[in-house]
């Protein structure tokens, strides 16, 4: 794999809508997988409840134990809640959009940092405009890629401060409306929850939740997910990669990323069935089998840098208001 000094530019459209159309035509039974899973809300309540309970148990413990529990449990729980927010953003729990939004706000509570609503704003655009630098917040800034490049220390700092780097990308996405009433609601609910935990349990309980959040999207094996999904980590310019390892069990199948991009209207529990239904399309793609292995590959291999991403300048005919449901739009394909 050659060391890159710039992003990889593609003149082709993103691959997912084309594959969605082909799969629906060849395997029309995949339509039956599209739908809602309201039981996901019980998962949200269970994980949020566990984080509250553990924060209470740790309220008077030493900081080293708090850090240890945050790394060994809290990071996995918080990462799972990010997956739950992701499900809510795609409205895969309830038919009512407002109910999904509230479920996302509840899932956001242990993160301390309000992000459910802003994630909704930017994630849908990632689906609709994959690789378009001015609309896809999943892509690193150009200065970010140049700063971190392929240096070991740079990549360590990038993962550790990943939430900060993500926040800086908002400024370049000028066509996306950042603020609205729902964002204010998200912030106020988060402040009220954090204040309650601090008042009743103390600062160490809040610290446990925040440290868990920081690890869950940073310098932790689950942080390899951000590299796994779209970074070019093989001798290939395949744009999206799935992960089929054991951590999908605690990450609620978020590793099935090609499947999700092809069919964003299929809930997390049915994504493995999609792969089994259309093996010709997924078994032939490169994939990752270990987040742990990828975590260390990303850090130590000089050939992998932030430039290992595909960009495209052509938006195609997708409108800015697209809600990214190509599988639903193509349900009538015969």
Short mmCIF file of C-alpha atoms in Angstrom, two decimals:
data_model
loop_
_atom_site.label_atom_id
_atom_site.label_comp_id
_atom_site.label_asym_id
_atom_site.label_seq_id
_atom_site.Cartn_x
_atom_site.Cartn_y
_atom_site.Cartn_z
CA UNK A 1 0.00 0.00 0.00
CA UNK A 2 1.54 3.32 -1.08
CA UNK A 3 1.86 6.23 1.33
CA UNK A 4 -0.63 8.93 0.34
CA UNK A 5 0.00 12.67 0.39
CA UNK A 6 -3.53 13.63 -0.63
CA UNK A 7 -7.00 12.14 -0.57
CA UNK A 8 -8.09 9.67 -3.23
CA UNK A 9 -10.48 11.38 -5.68
CA UNK A 10 -13.19 9.42 -7.44
CA UNK A 11 -15.25 10.42 -10.47
CA UNK A 12 -17.75 7.63 -9.88
CA UNK A 13 -20.92 7.91 -7.80
CA UNK A 14 -20.96 6.34 -4.35
CA UNK A 15 -21.50 2.58 -4.63
CA UNK A 16 -24.42 2.01 -2.30
CA UNK A 17 -27.47 3.18 -4.24
CA UNK A 18 -26.42 1.11 -7.24
CA UNK A 19 -26.00 -2.00 -5.09
CA UNK A 20 -29.31 -1.39 -3.32
CA UNK A 21 -31.12 -1.37 -6.64
CA UNK A 22 -29.41 -4.57 -7.80
CA UNK A 23 -30.12 -6.43 -4.55
CA UNK A 24 -33.79 -5.44 -4.49
CA UNK A 25 -34.16 -6.60 -8.05
CA UNK A 26 -32.39 -9.94 -7.56
CA UNK A 27 -33.61 -10.60 -4.01
CA UNK A 28 -37.03 -8.91 -3.63
CA UNK A 29 -37.48 -10.66 -0.27
CA UNK A 30 -35.05 -8.15 1.25
CA UNK A 31 -37.98 -5.73 1.39
CA UNK A 32 -39.36 -7.80 4.25
CA UNK A 33 -36.35 -6.82 6.39
CA UNK A 34 -37.19 -3.11 6.14
CA UNK A 35 -39.10 -1.86 9.15
CA UNK A 36 -38.97 -0.74 12.79
CA UNK A 37 -37.77 -2.36 16.00
CA UNK A 38 -39.46 -0.67 18.99
CA UNK A 39 -37.75 -3.14 21.36
CA UNK A 40 -34.55 -1.13 20.75
CA UNK A 41 -35.99 1.42 23.19
CA UNK A 42 -35.80 -1.20 25.96
CA UNK A 43 -32.11 -1.66 25.10
CA UNK A 44 -31.63 2.10 25.47
CA UNK A 45 -33.31 2.13 28.87
CA UNK A 46 -31.26 -0.85 30.02
CA UNK A 47 -27.90 0.63 29.04
CA UNK A 48 -28.73 4.10 30.38
CA UNK A 49 -29.91 2.47 33.61
CA UNK A 50 -26.67 0.48 33.90
CA UNK A 51 -24.58 3.61 33.48
CA UNK A 52 -26.58 5.42 36.16
CA UNK A 53 -26.31 2.44 38.51
CA UNK A 54 -22.56 2.04 38.04
CA UNK A 55 -22.00 5.78 38.46
CA UNK A 56 -23.76 5.51 41.82
CA UNK A 57 -21.58 2.56 42.86
CA UNK A 58 -18.44 4.51 41.90
CA UNK A 59 -19.47 7.78 43.54
CA UNK A 60 -16.98 7.37 46.43
CA UNK A 61 -14.33 5.22 44.76
CA UNK A 62 -10.78 6.14 43.79
CA UNK A 63 -10.13 7.73 40.42
CA UNK A 64 -7.98 4.83 39.21
CA UNK A 65 -10.94 2.47 39.65
CA UNK A 66 -13.24 4.94 37.90
CA UNK A 67 -10.87 5.11 34.93
CA UNK A 68 -10.56 1.31 34.85
CA UNK A 69 -14.33 0.70 34.90
CA UNK A 70 -14.84 3.45 32.33
CA UNK A 71 -12.36 1.78 29.96
CA UNK A 72 -13.48 -1.80 30.52
CA UNK A 73 -17.26 -1.24 30.66
CA UNK A 74 -18.29 2.38 30.26
CA UNK A 75 -16.66 2.78 26.85
CA UNK A 76 -18.50 -0.24 25.47
CA UNK A 77 -21.81 0.92 26.98
CA UNK A 78 -21.42 4.45 25.66
CA UNK A 79 -20.42 3.16 22.24
CA UNK A 80 -23.56 1.01 22.24
CA UNK A 81 -25.60 4.12 23.05
CA UNK A 82 -24.06 5.84 20.04
CA UNK A 83 -25.36 2.92 17.98
CA UNK A 84 -28.79 3.41 19.56
CA UNK A 85 -28.72 7.12 18.66
CA UNK A 86 -27.76 6.06 15.15
CA UNK A 87 -30.87 3.83 15.03
CA UNK A 88 -33.00 6.73 16.22
CA UNK A 89 -31.54 9.06 13.59
CA UNK A 90 -32.63 6.62 10.88
CA UNK A 91 -36.05 6.39 12.59
CA UNK A 92 -35.77 2.64 13.07
CA UNK A 93 -37.55 2.42 16.44
CA UNK A 94 -40.96 4.05 15.97
CA UNK A 95 -43.10 5.27 13.10
CA UNK A 96 -43.34 8.69 14.78
CA UNK A 97 -40.30 10.88 14.04
CA UNK A 98 -40.67 12.84 17.30
CA UNK A 99 -40.69 9.62 19.34
CA UNK A 100 -37.44 8.53 17.67
CA UNK A 101 -35.89 11.90 18.42
CA UNK A 102 -36.80 11.69 22.10
CA UNK A 103 -35.41 8.15 22.25
CA UNK A 104 -32.14 9.49 20.84
CA UNK A 105 -32.01 12.24 23.45
CA UNK A 106 -32.52 9.65 26.22
CA UNK A 107 -29.75 7.47 24.76
CA UNK A 108 -27.51 10.55 24.78
CA UNK A 109 -27.84 11.14 28.55
CA UNK A 110 -24.77 9.21 29.85
CA UNK A 111 -22.56 10.87 27.25
CA UNK A 112 -22.74 14.15 29.20
CA UNK A 113 -22.01 16.01 25.95
CA UNK A 114 -25.26 16.75 24.01
CA UNK A 115 -24.91 15.27 20.53
CA UNK A 116 -28.01 13.33 19.52
CA UNK A 117 -29.65 16.12 17.52
CA UNK A 118 -26.49 17.44 15.88
CA UNK A 119 -25.55 13.89 14.91
CA UNK A 120 -28.90 13.59 13.17
CA UNK A 121 -28.22 16.76 11.18
CA UNK A 122 -24.85 15.58 9.88
CA UNK A 123 -25.16 11.80 9.67
CA UNK A 124 -27.99 11.78 7.14
CA UNK A 125 -25.88 14.02 4.90
CA UNK A 126 -23.04 11.51 5.21
CA UNK A 127 -25.33 8.92 3.65
CA UNK A 128 -26.70 11.21 0.97
CA UNK A 129 -23.39 12.83 0.03
CA UNK A 130 -20.72 10.28 0.87
CA UNK A 131 -17.31 11.67 -0.08
CA UNK A 132 -18.49 15.25 -0.73
CA UNK A 133 -16.13 17.25 1.47
CA UNK A 134 -18.43 20.23 2.05
CA UNK A 135 -21.35 18.02 3.15
CA UNK A 136 -19.88 14.84 4.65
CA UNK A 137 -18.83 15.40 8.28
CA UNK A 138 -17.35 11.90 8.43
CA UNK A 139 -14.45 13.12 6.28
CA UNK A 140 -11.47 14.72 8.04
CA UNK A 141 -10.68 18.36 7.38
CA UNK A 142 -7.88 18.91 4.89
CA UNK A 143 -5.79 20.64 7.56
CA UNK A 144 -6.61 17.77 9.94
CA UNK A 145 -5.30 15.17 7.50
CA UNK A 146 -2.15 17.21 6.85
CA UNK A 147 -1.52 17.72 10.57
CA UNK A 148 -1.97 14.08 11.61
CA UNK A 149 -0.88 12.46 8.34
CA UNK A 150 0.62 8.99 9.01
CA UNK A 151 2.59 9.73 12.18
CA UNK A 152 2.18 7.37 15.14
CA UNK A 153 2.01 10.15 17.73
CA UNK A 154 -0.32 12.16 15.53
CA UNK A 155 -2.71 9.23 15.18
CA UNK A 156 -2.63 8.62 18.94
CA UNK A 157 -3.55 12.25 19.56
CA UNK A 158 -6.19 12.13 16.81
CA UNK A 159 -7.95 9.18 18.45
CA UNK A 160 -7.60 10.65 21.94
CA UNK A 161 -9.04 14.02 20.87
CA UNK A 162 -11.43 12.58 18.28
CA UNK A 163 -14.50 14.40 19.71
CA UNK A 164 -12.64 17.71 19.36
CA UNK A 165 -11.59 17.04 15.76
CA UNK A 166 -15.16 16.06 14.90
CA UNK A 167 -16.47 19.31 16.37
CA UNK A 168 -14.11 21.37 14.19
CA UNK A 169 -15.61 19.87 11.02
CA UNK A 170 -18.92 21.66 11.56
CA UNK A 171 -17.50 24.98 10.37
CA UNK A 172 -16.88 23.71 6.83
CA UNK A 173 -20.42 22.30 6.39
CA UNK A 174 -22.01 25.67 5.73
CA UNK A 175 -25.02 24.33 3.84
CA UNK A 176 -26.29 22.36 6.83
CA UNK A 177 -28.40 24.15 9.43
CA UNK A 178 -26.71 23.65 12.79
CA UNK A 179 -29.12 25.20 15.29
CA UNK A 180 -32.83 24.68 15.87
CA UNK A 181 -35.23 24.23 18.79
CA UNK A 182 -34.51 20.51 19.05
CA UNK A 183 -30.81 21.22 19.57
CA UNK A 184 -31.73 23.55 22.45
CA UNK A 185 -33.96 20.83 23.95
CA UNK A 186 -31.09 18.33 23.68
CA UNK A 187 -28.73 20.75 25.47
CA UNK A 188 -31.21 21.62 28.25
CA UNK A 189 -32.11 17.98 28.93
CA UNK A 190 -28.41 17.10 29.06
CA UNK A 191 -27.68 19.92 31.49
CA UNK A 192 -30.58 18.87 33.74
CA UNK A 193 -29.48 15.22 33.75
CA UNK A 194 -25.83 16.04 34.46
CA UNK A 195 -26.81 18.44 37.24
CA UNK A 196 -29.00 15.75 38.83
CA UNK A 197 -26.21 13.14 38.73
CA UNK A 198 -23.78 15.66 40.22
CA UNK A 199 -26.23 16.73 42.96
CA UNK A 200 -27.32 13.23 44.04
CA UNK A 201 -24.19 11.17 43.32
CA UNK A 202 -21.33 13.65 43.19
CA UNK A 203 -18.60 14.75 40.79
CA UNK A 204 -17.00 11.30 40.52
CA UNK A 205 -20.23 9.86 39.10
CA UNK A 206 -20.25 12.58 36.44
CA UNK A 207 -16.55 11.95 35.86
CA UNK A 208 -17.18 8.26 35.24
CA UNK A 209 -19.79 9.03 32.60
CA UNK A 210 -17.66 11.65 30.86
CA UNK A 211 -14.53 9.48 30.86
CA UNK A 212 -16.59 6.59 29.45
CA UNK A 213 -17.84 8.88 26.70
CA UNK A 214 -14.30 10.06 25.89
CA UNK A 215 -12.95 6.53 25.62
CA UNK A 216 -15.94 5.30 23.61
CA UNK A 217 -15.09 7.39 20.56
CA UNK A 218 -11.35 7.71 20.97
CA UNK A 219 -8.27 5.86 22.14
CA UNK A 220 -10.01 2.52 22.67
CA UNK A 221 -10.50 -0.60 20.52
CA UNK A 222 -14.09 0.43 19.74
CA UNK A 223 -12.59 3.66 18.38
CA UNK A 224 -11.26 1.56 15.50
CA UNK A 225 -14.82 1.61 14.18
CA UNK A 226 -14.27 5.13 12.81
CA UNK A 227 -11.31 3.81 10.81
CA UNK A 228 -13.03 0.56 9.81
CA UNK A 229 -16.03 2.11 8.10
CA UNK A 230 -14.49 4.16 5.27
CA UNK A 231 -10.70 4.37 5.54
CA UNK A 232 -8.72 2.60 2.82
CA UNK A 233 -6.87 0.04 4.90
CA UNK A 234 -6.33 -2.61 2.21
CA UNK A 235 -4.73 -2.62 -1.25
CA UNK A 236 -8.07 -1.58 -2.64
CA UNK A 237 -10.16 1.50 -3.25
CA UNK A 238 -13.28 -0.16 -1.91
CA UNK A 239 -15.03 2.76 -0.28
CA UNK A 240 -16.90 1.12 2.62
CA UNK A 241 -15.89 -1.80 4.83
CA UNK A 242 -17.86 -3.97 7.22
CA UNK A 243 -16.65 -5.55 10.45
CA UNK A 244 -17.80 -9.11 11.21
CA UNK A 245 -16.03 -9.71 14.52
CA UNK A 246 -17.37 -10.74 17.95
CA UNK A 247 -17.74 -7.18 19.26
CA UNK A 248 -20.80 -6.79 17.04
CA UNK A 249 -22.61 -8.54 19.89
CA UNK A 250 -22.06 -5.60 22.25
CA UNK A 251 -22.08 -3.03 19.42
CA UNK A 252 -25.47 -4.12 18.08
CA UNK A 253 -24.25 -5.07 14.61
CA UNK A 254 -22.93 -1.61 13.80
CA UNK A 255 -20.07 -3.39 12.05
CA UNK A 256 -22.39 -4.34 9.19
CA UNK A 257 -21.58 -1.05 7.52
CA UNK A 258 -21.87 -1.90 3.84
CA UNK A 259 -25.20 -3.52 4.61
CA UNK A 260 -26.35 -0.45 6.52
CA UNK A 261 -25.36 2.00 3.78
CA UNK A 262 -27.14 -0.14 1.19
CA UNK A 263 -30.26 -0.52 3.34
CA UNK A 264 -30.44 2.25 5.96
CA UNK A 265 -34.09 1.39 6.64
CA UNK A 266 -33.26 -2.06 8.04
CA UNK A 267 -32.82 -2.08 11.86
CA UNK A 268 -29.68 -3.39 13.54
CA UNK A 269 -31.07 -6.83 14.45
CA UNK A 270 -31.85 -7.72 10.81
CA UNK A 271 -28.58 -6.67 9.16
CA UNK A 272 -26.95 -10.14 9.48
CA UNK A 273 -30.01 -11.58 7.72
CA UNK A 274 -29.49 -9.11 4.87
CA UNK A 275 -25.93 -10.38 4.44
CA UNK A 276 -27.18 -13.98 4.36
CA UNK A 277 -29.92 -13.10 1.86
CA UNK A 278 -27.55 -11.51 -0.66
CA UNK A 279 -24.19 -13.29 -0.18
CA UNK A 280 -23.08 -12.62 -3.77
CA UNK A 281 -22.91 -8.91 -2.94
CA UNK A 282 -21.33 -9.01 0.52
CA UNK A 283 -19.11 -12.11 0.66
CA UNK A 284 -17.08 -10.73 -2.24
CA UNK A 285 -16.23 -7.48 -0.42
CA UNK A 286 -13.17 -6.93 1.77
CA UNK A 287 -13.99 -6.69 5.47
CA UNK A 288 -12.42 -6.46 8.92
CA UNK A 289 -12.53 -9.30 11.43
CA UNK A 290 -11.00 -7.52 14.43
CA UNK A 291 -11.28 -3.99 15.77
CA UNK A 292 -8.33 -4.73 18.08
CA UNK A 293 -6.09 -5.63 15.14
CA UNK A 294 -7.24 -2.62 13.12
CA UNK A 295 -6.69 -0.33 16.12
CA UNK A 296 -2.99 -1.25 16.23
CA UNK A 297 -2.63 -1.38 12.44
CA UNK A 298 -3.93 2.19 12.23
CA UNK A 299 -1.50 3.40 14.87
CA UNK A 300 1.64 1.64 13.67
CA UNK A 301 1.35 1.25 9.89
CA UNK A 302 2.76 4.29 8.12
CA UNK A 303 0.78 3.40 4.98
CA UNK A 304 -2.47 4.25 6.77
CA UNK A 305 -3.07 7.96 7.25
CA UNK A 306 -6.01 10.35 7.34
CA UNK A 307 -5.52 10.78 3.60
CA UNK A 308 -6.77 7.21 3.09
CA UNK A 309 -10.28 8.38 2.21
CA UNK A 310 -12.17 8.70 -1.05
CA UNK A 311 -13.49 12.15 -1.98
CA UNK A 312 -15.65 13.16 -4.91
CA UNK A 313 -16.51 16.59 -6.27
CA UNK A 314 -19.62 15.58 -8.19
CA UNK A 315 -22.76 15.56 -6.03
CA UNK A 316 -24.93 13.91 -8.61
CA UNK A 317 -28.64 14.65 -8.66
CA UNK A 318 -29.30 14.05 -4.96
CA UNK A 319 -31.16 17.05 -3.44
CA UNK A 320 -29.83 18.67 -0.26
CA UNK A 321 -33.07 17.69 1.50
CA UNK A 322 -32.56 13.97 0.80
CA UNK A 323 -33.44 11.80 3.83
CA UNK A 324 -31.32 8.86 2.65
CA UNK A 325 -33.80 6.04 2.31
CA UNK A 326 -32.84 4.56 -1.07
CA UNK A 327 -34.09 1.13 -0.05
CA UNK A 328 -37.57 2.46 0.68
CA UNK A 329 -37.58 4.57 -2.49
CA UNK A 330 -36.72 1.51 -4.56
CA UNK A 331 -39.15 -0.89 -2.87
CA UNK A 332 -41.27 -0.93 -6.02
CA UNK A 333 -38.41 -2.25 -8.17
CA UNK A 334 -39.51 -5.50 -9.81
#
